[in-house]
Short mmCIF file of C-alpha atoms and ligand atoms in Angstrom, two decimals:
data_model
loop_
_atom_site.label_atom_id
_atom_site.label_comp_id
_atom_site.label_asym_id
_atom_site.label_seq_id
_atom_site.Cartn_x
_atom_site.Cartn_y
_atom_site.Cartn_z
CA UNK S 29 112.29 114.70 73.62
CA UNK S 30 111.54 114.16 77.12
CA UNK S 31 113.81 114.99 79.88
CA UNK S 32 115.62 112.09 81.95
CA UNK S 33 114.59 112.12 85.43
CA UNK S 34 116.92 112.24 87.94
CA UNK S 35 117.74 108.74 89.74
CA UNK S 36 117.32 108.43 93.18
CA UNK S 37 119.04 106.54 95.68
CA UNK S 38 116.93 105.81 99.04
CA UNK S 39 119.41 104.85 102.15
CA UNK S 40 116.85 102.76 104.49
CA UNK S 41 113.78 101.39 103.50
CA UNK S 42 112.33 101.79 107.23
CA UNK S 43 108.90 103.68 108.06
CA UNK S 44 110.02 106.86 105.83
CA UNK S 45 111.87 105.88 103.61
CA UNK S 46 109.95 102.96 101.86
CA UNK S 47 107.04 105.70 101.65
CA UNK S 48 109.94 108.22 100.15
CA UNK S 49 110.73 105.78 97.44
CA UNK S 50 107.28 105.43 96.81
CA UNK S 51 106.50 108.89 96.23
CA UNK S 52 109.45 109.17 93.76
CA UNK S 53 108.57 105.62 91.95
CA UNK S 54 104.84 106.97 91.10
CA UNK S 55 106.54 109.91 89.92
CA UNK S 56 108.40 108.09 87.58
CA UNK S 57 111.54 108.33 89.26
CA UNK S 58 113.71 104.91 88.91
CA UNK S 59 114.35 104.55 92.87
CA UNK S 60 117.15 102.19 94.58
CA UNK S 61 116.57 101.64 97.54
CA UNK S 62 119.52 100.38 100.16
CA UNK S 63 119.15 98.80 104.20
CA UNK S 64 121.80 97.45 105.99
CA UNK S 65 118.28 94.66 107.30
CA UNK S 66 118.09 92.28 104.37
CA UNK S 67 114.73 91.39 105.91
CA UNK S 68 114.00 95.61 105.37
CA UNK S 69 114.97 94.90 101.84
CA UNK S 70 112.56 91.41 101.22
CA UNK S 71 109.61 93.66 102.50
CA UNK S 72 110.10 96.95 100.63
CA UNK S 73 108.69 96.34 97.47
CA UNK S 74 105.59 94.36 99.29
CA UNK S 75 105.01 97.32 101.70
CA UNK S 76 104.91 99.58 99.11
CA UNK S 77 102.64 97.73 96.52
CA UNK S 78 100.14 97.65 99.37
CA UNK S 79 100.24 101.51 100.14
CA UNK S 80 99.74 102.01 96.32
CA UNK S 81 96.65 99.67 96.10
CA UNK S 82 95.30 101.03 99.26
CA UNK S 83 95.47 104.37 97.28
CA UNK S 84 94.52 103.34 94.16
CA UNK S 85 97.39 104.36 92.61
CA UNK S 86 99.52 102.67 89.50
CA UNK S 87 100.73 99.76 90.86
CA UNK S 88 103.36 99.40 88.10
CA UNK S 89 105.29 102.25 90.18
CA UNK S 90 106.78 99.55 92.05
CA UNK S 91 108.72 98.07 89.37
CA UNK S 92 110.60 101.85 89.35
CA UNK S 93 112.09 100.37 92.65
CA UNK S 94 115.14 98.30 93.19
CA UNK S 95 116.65 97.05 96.36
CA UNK S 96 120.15 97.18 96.61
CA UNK S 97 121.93 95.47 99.35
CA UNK S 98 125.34 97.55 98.61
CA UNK S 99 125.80 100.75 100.08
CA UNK S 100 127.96 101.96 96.56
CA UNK S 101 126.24 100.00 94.71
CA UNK S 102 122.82 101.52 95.44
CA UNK S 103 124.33 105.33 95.15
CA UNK S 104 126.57 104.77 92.33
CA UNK S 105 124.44 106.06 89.39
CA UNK S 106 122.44 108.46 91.37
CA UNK S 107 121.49 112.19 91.05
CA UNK S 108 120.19 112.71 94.39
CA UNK S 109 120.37 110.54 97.59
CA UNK S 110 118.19 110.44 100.42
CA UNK S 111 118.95 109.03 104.17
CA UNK S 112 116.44 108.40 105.70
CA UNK S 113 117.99 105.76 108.44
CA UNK S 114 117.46 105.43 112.22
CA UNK S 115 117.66 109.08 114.24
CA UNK S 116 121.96 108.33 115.03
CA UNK S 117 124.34 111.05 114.11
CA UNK S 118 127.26 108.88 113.87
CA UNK S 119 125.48 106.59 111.90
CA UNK S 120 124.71 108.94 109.83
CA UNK S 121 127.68 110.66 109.70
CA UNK S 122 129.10 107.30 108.50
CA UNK S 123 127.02 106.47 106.00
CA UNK S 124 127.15 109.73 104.06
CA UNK S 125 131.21 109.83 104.24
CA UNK S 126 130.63 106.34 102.56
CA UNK S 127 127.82 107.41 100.27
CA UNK S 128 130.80 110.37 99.13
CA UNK S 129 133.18 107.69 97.77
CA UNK S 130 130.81 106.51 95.23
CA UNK S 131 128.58 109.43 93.68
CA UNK S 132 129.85 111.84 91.28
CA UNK S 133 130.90 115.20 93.07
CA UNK S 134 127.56 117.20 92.15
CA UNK S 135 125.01 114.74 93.26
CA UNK S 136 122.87 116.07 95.67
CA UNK S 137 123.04 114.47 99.04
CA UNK S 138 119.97 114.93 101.31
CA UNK S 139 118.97 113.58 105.29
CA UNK S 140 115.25 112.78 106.33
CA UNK S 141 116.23 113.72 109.95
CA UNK S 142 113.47 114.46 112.34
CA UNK S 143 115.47 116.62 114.91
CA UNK S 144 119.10 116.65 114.07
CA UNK S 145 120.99 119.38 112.82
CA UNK S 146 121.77 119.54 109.11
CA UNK S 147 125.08 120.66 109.28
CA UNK S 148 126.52 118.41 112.24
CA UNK S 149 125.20 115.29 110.14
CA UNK S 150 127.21 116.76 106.58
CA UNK S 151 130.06 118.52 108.40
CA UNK S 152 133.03 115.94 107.12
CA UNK S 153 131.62 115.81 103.02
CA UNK S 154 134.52 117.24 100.90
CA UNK S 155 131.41 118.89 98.53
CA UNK S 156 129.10 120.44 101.70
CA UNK S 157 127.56 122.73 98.80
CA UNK S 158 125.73 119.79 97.31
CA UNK S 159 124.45 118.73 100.81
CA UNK S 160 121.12 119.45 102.58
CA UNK S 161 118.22 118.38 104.61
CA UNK S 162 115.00 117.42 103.27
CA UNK S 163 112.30 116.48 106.08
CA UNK S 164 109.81 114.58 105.32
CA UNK S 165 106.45 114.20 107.63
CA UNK S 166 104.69 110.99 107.98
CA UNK S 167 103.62 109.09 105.79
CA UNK S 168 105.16 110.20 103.14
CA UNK S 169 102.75 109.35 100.44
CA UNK S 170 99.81 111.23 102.18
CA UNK S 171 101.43 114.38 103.93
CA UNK S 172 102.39 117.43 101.04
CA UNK S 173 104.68 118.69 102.94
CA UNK S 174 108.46 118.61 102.36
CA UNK S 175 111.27 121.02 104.52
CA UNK S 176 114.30 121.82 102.34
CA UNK S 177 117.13 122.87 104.79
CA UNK S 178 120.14 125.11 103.67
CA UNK S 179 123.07 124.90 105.93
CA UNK S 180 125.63 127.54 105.60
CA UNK S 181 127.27 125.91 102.64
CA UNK S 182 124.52 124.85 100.99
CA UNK S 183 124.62 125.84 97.08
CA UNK S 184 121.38 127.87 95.79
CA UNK S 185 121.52 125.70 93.09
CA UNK S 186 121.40 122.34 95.21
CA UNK S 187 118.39 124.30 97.08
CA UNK S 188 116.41 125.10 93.85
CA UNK S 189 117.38 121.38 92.14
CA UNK S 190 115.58 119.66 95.50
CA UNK S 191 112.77 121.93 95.65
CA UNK S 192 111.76 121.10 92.23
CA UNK S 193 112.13 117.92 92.33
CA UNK S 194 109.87 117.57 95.10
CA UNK S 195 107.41 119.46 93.62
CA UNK S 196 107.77 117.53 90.55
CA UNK S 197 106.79 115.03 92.66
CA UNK S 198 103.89 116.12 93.81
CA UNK S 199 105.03 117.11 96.76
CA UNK S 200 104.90 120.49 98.64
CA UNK S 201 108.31 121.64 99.18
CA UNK S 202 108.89 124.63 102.08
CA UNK S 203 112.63 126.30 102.26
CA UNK S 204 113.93 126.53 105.91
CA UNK S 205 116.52 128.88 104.81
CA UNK S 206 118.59 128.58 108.27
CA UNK S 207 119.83 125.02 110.24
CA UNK S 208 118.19 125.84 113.18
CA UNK S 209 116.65 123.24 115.48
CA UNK S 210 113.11 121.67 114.77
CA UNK S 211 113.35 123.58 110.95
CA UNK S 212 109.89 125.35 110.92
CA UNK S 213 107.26 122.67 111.42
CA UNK S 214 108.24 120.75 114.52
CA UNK S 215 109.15 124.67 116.19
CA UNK S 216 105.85 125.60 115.47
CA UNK S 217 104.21 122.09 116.50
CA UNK S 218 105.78 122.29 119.73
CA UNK S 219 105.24 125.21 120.91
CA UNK S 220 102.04 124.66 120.87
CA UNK S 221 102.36 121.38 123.17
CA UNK S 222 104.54 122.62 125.46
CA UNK S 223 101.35 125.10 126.02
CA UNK S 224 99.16 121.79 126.09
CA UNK S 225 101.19 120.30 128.48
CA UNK S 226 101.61 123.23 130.71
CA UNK S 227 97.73 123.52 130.89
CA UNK S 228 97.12 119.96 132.30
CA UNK S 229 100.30 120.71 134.73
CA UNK S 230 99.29 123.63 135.80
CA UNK S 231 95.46 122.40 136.39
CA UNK S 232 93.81 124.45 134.34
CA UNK S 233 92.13 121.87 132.16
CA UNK S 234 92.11 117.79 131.44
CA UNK S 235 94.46 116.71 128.80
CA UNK S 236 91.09 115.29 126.55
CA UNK S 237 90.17 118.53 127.31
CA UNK S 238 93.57 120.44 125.49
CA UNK S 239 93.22 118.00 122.43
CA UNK S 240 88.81 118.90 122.28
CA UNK S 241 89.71 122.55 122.66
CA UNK S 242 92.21 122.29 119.42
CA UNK S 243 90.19 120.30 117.54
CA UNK S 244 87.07 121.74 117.41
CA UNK S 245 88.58 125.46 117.51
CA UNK S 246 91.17 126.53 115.95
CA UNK S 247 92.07 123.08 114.64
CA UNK S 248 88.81 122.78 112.30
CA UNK S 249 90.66 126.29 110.78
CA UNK S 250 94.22 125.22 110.30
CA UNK S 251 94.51 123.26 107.04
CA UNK S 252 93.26 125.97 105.25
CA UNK S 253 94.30 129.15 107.45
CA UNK S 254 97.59 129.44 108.57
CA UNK S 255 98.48 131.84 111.89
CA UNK S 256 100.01 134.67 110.24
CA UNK S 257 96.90 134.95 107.72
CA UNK S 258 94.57 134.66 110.35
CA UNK S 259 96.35 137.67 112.22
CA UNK S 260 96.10 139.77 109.00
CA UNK S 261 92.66 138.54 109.06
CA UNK S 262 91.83 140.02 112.71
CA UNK S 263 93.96 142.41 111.97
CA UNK S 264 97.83 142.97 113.11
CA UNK S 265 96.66 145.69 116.10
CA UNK S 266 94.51 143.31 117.81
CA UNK S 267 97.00 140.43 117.47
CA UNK S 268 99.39 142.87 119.05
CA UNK S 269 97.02 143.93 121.83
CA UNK S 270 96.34 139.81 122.44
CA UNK S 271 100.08 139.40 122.51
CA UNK S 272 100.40 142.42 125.59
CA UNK S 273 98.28 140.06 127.68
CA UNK S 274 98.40 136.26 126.38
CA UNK S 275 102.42 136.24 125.84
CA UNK S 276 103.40 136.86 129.94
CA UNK S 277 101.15 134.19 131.10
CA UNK S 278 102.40 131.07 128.45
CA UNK S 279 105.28 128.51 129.54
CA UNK S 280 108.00 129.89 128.57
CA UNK S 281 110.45 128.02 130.30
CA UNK S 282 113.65 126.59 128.17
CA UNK S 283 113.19 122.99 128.73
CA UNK S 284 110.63 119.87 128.70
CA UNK S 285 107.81 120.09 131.47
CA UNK S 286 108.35 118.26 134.80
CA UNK S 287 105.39 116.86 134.39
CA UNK S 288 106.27 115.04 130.98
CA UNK S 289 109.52 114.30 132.45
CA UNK S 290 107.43 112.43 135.65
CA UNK S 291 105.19 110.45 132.87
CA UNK S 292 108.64 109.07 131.71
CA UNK S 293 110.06 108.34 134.93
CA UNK S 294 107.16 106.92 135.73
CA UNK S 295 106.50 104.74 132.35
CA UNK S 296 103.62 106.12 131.24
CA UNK S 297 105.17 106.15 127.56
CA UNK S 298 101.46 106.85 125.87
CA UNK S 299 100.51 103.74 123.35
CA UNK S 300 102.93 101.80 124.05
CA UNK S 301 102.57 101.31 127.95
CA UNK S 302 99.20 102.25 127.57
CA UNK S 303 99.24 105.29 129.46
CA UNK S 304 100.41 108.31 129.01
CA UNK S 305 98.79 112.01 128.98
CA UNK S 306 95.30 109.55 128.76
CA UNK S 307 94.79 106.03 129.31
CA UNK S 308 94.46 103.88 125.81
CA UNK S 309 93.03 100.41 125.31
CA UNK S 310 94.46 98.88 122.14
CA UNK S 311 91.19 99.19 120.81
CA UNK S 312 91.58 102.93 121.29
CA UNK S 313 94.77 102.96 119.83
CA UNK S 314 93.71 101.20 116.60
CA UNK S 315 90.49 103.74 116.33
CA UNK S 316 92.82 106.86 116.72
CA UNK S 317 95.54 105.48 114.07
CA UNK S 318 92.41 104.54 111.49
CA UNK S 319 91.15 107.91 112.05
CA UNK S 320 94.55 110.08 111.73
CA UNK S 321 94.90 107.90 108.08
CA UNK S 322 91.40 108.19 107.19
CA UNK S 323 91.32 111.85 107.60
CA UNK S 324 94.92 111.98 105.82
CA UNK S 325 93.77 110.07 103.00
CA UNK S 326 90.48 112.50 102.67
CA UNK S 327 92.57 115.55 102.16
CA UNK S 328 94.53 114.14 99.76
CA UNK S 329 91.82 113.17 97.67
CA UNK S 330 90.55 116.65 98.21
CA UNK S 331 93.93 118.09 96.65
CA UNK S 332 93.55 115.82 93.80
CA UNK S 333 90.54 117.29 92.92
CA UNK S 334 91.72 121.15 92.77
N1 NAD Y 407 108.72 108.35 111.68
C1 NAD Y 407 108.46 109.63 111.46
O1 NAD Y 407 107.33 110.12 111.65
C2 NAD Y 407 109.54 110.53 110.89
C3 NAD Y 407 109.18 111.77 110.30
C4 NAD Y 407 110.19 112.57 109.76
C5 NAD Y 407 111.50 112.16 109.81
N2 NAD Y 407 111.84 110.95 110.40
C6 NAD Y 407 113.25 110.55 110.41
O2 NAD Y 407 113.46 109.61 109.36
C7 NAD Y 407 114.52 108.72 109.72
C8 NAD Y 407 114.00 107.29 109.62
O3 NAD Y 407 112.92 107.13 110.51
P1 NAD Y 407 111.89 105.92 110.37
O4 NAD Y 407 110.71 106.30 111.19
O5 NAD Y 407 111.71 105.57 108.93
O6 NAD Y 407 112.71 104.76 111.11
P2 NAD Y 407 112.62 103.17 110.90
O7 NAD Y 407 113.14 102.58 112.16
O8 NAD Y 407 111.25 102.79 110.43
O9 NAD Y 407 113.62 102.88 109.71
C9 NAD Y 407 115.00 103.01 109.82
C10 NAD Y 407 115.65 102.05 108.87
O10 NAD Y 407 117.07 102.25 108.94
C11 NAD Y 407 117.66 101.00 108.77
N3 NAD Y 407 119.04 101.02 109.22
C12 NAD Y 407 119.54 100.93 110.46
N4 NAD Y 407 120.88 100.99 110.43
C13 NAD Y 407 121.23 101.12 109.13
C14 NAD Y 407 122.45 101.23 108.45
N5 NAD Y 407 123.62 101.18 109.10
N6 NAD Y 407 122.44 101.35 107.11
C15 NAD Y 407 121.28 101.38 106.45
N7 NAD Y 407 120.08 101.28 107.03
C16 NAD Y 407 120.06 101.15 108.35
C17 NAD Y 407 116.79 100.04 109.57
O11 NAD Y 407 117.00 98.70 109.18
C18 NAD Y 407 115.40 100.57 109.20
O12 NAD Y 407 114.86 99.90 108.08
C19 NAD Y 407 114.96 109.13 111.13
O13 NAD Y 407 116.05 110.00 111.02
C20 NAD Y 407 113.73 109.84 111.66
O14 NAD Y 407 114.03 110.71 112.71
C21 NAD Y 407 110.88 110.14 110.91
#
């Protein structure tokens, strides 16, 4: 006999989470999907019947997915939820007090937030051990990666229940066994930019020149060798002796750069003023978002073959 899989409840059918639902659908997961936009709701099924052509994957996955325009309607019958709506913590806060009235006291209850901490979004639940973050990176369907968050109350067996289900999925799921700020990728990501934008502030370089410097160094190694391998791989004693000299002379300062802070003031908002770091034609623009997705869908096609 085959096991049932879980249901899952999507809340918002935005950027994220129409590509969450996705990844659950082709996994064979029956999906509902909820918005408080009914136009969201038209769309979803459309948007993600595209991605799964595009990727040549079973189309019939979309027929796992049902939009719901009812909040307890579309979490009723669920095992786990995901948010995934805009970045708001009182909107959020909302929604899963809400979501709390209608699901059974053990389903598990899970936020997509980028930035926000875990346990000031599930702080009012009445069951906070069921509750965690799950952070997705974008898009969904073509990035492994999945963070798991624990808050303080989070149950070990609501940790190992969403980690396996992600991987069930396909998906490669990372626990970030503290709430702290950023979870582990986006405090590793920017660090490193703060560094990139302290180089062009501080004159030492052009910012095509940071992003050339990345890419065709220690970029080229990433995907397949992470920072703490690579320092076994040099050797601990000569990371150590880098450290003594490299560490004193990197920003280290607690906030954002004033420099970034003057692009804002100033408008330079990147894409979508045009200017930012770099200047960008919408040409440009268009090339760099067809590359980032071309080289996205590569790797993934590379996993599928291991
Ligand atoms: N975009 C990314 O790269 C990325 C990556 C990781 C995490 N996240 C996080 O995922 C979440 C969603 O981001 P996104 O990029 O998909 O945003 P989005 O703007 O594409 O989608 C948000 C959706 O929420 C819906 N919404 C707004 N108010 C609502 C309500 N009251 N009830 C239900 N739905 C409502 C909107 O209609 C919209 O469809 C955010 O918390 C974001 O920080 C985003």
């Amino acid at each position: 006999m085959t096991e049932r899989k879980p249901k899952i409840a999507v809340i918002g059918a935005g950027l994220m989470g129409h590509g969450i639902a996705q990844v659950f659908a082709l996994a064979g997961h029956d999906v509902t999907i909820y918005d408080a936009a009914q136009t969201s709701l038209d769309t979803v099924k459309d948007r993600i019947l595209t991605n799964l052509k595009d990727l040549g994957d079973d189309q019939s996955a979309v027929n796992r997915v049902t939009p719901e325009a009812d909040l307890g309607k579309a979490v009723a019958d669920s095992d786990y939820v995901v948010e995934a709506v805009l970045e708001d913590l009182p909107l959020k806060q909302r929604l899963f007090d809400e979501i709390e009235q209608h699901v059974r006291p053990d389903t598990i209850l899970a936020s997509n937030t980028s930035v926000i901490p875990i346990t000031d979004i599930m702080q009012g639940l009445k069951h906070r051990e069921r509750a965690l973050g799950t952070h997705w990176w974008n898009p969904p369907f073509l990035v492994p990666l999945v963070e798991v968050i624990e808050t303080e109350w989070t149950s070990a067996e609501a940790v190992a229940f969403t980690m396996k289900l992600h991987a069930d999925a396909g998906k490669q799921p990372a626990h970030v066994k503290k709430d702290v700020p950023g979870f582990i990728g986006n405090r590793l990501q920017h660090a490193l930019w703060r560094e990139a934008v302290s180089l062009v502030e501080h004159g030492i370089c052009d910012a095509e020149t940071v992003d050339n410097v990345i890419k065709a160094a220690f970029g080229r190694r990433l995907a397949v060798l992470g920072p703490l391998e690579n320092a076994d791989m040099v050797g601990t004693d000569l990371t150590l002796a880098i450290h003594k000299i490299v560490l004193p002379a990197i920003d280290s300062r607690p906030g954002p750069s004033p420099y970034l802070e003057k692009l804002v003031a100033d408008g330079k908002l990147g894409f979508k003023s045009g200017e930012g770091f770099r200047t960008w034609t919408p040409e440009q623009q268009t090339e760099l978002r067809a590359k980032v997705l071309k080289h996205l869908k590569k790797a993934r096609e590379e996993d599928a073959k291991q």
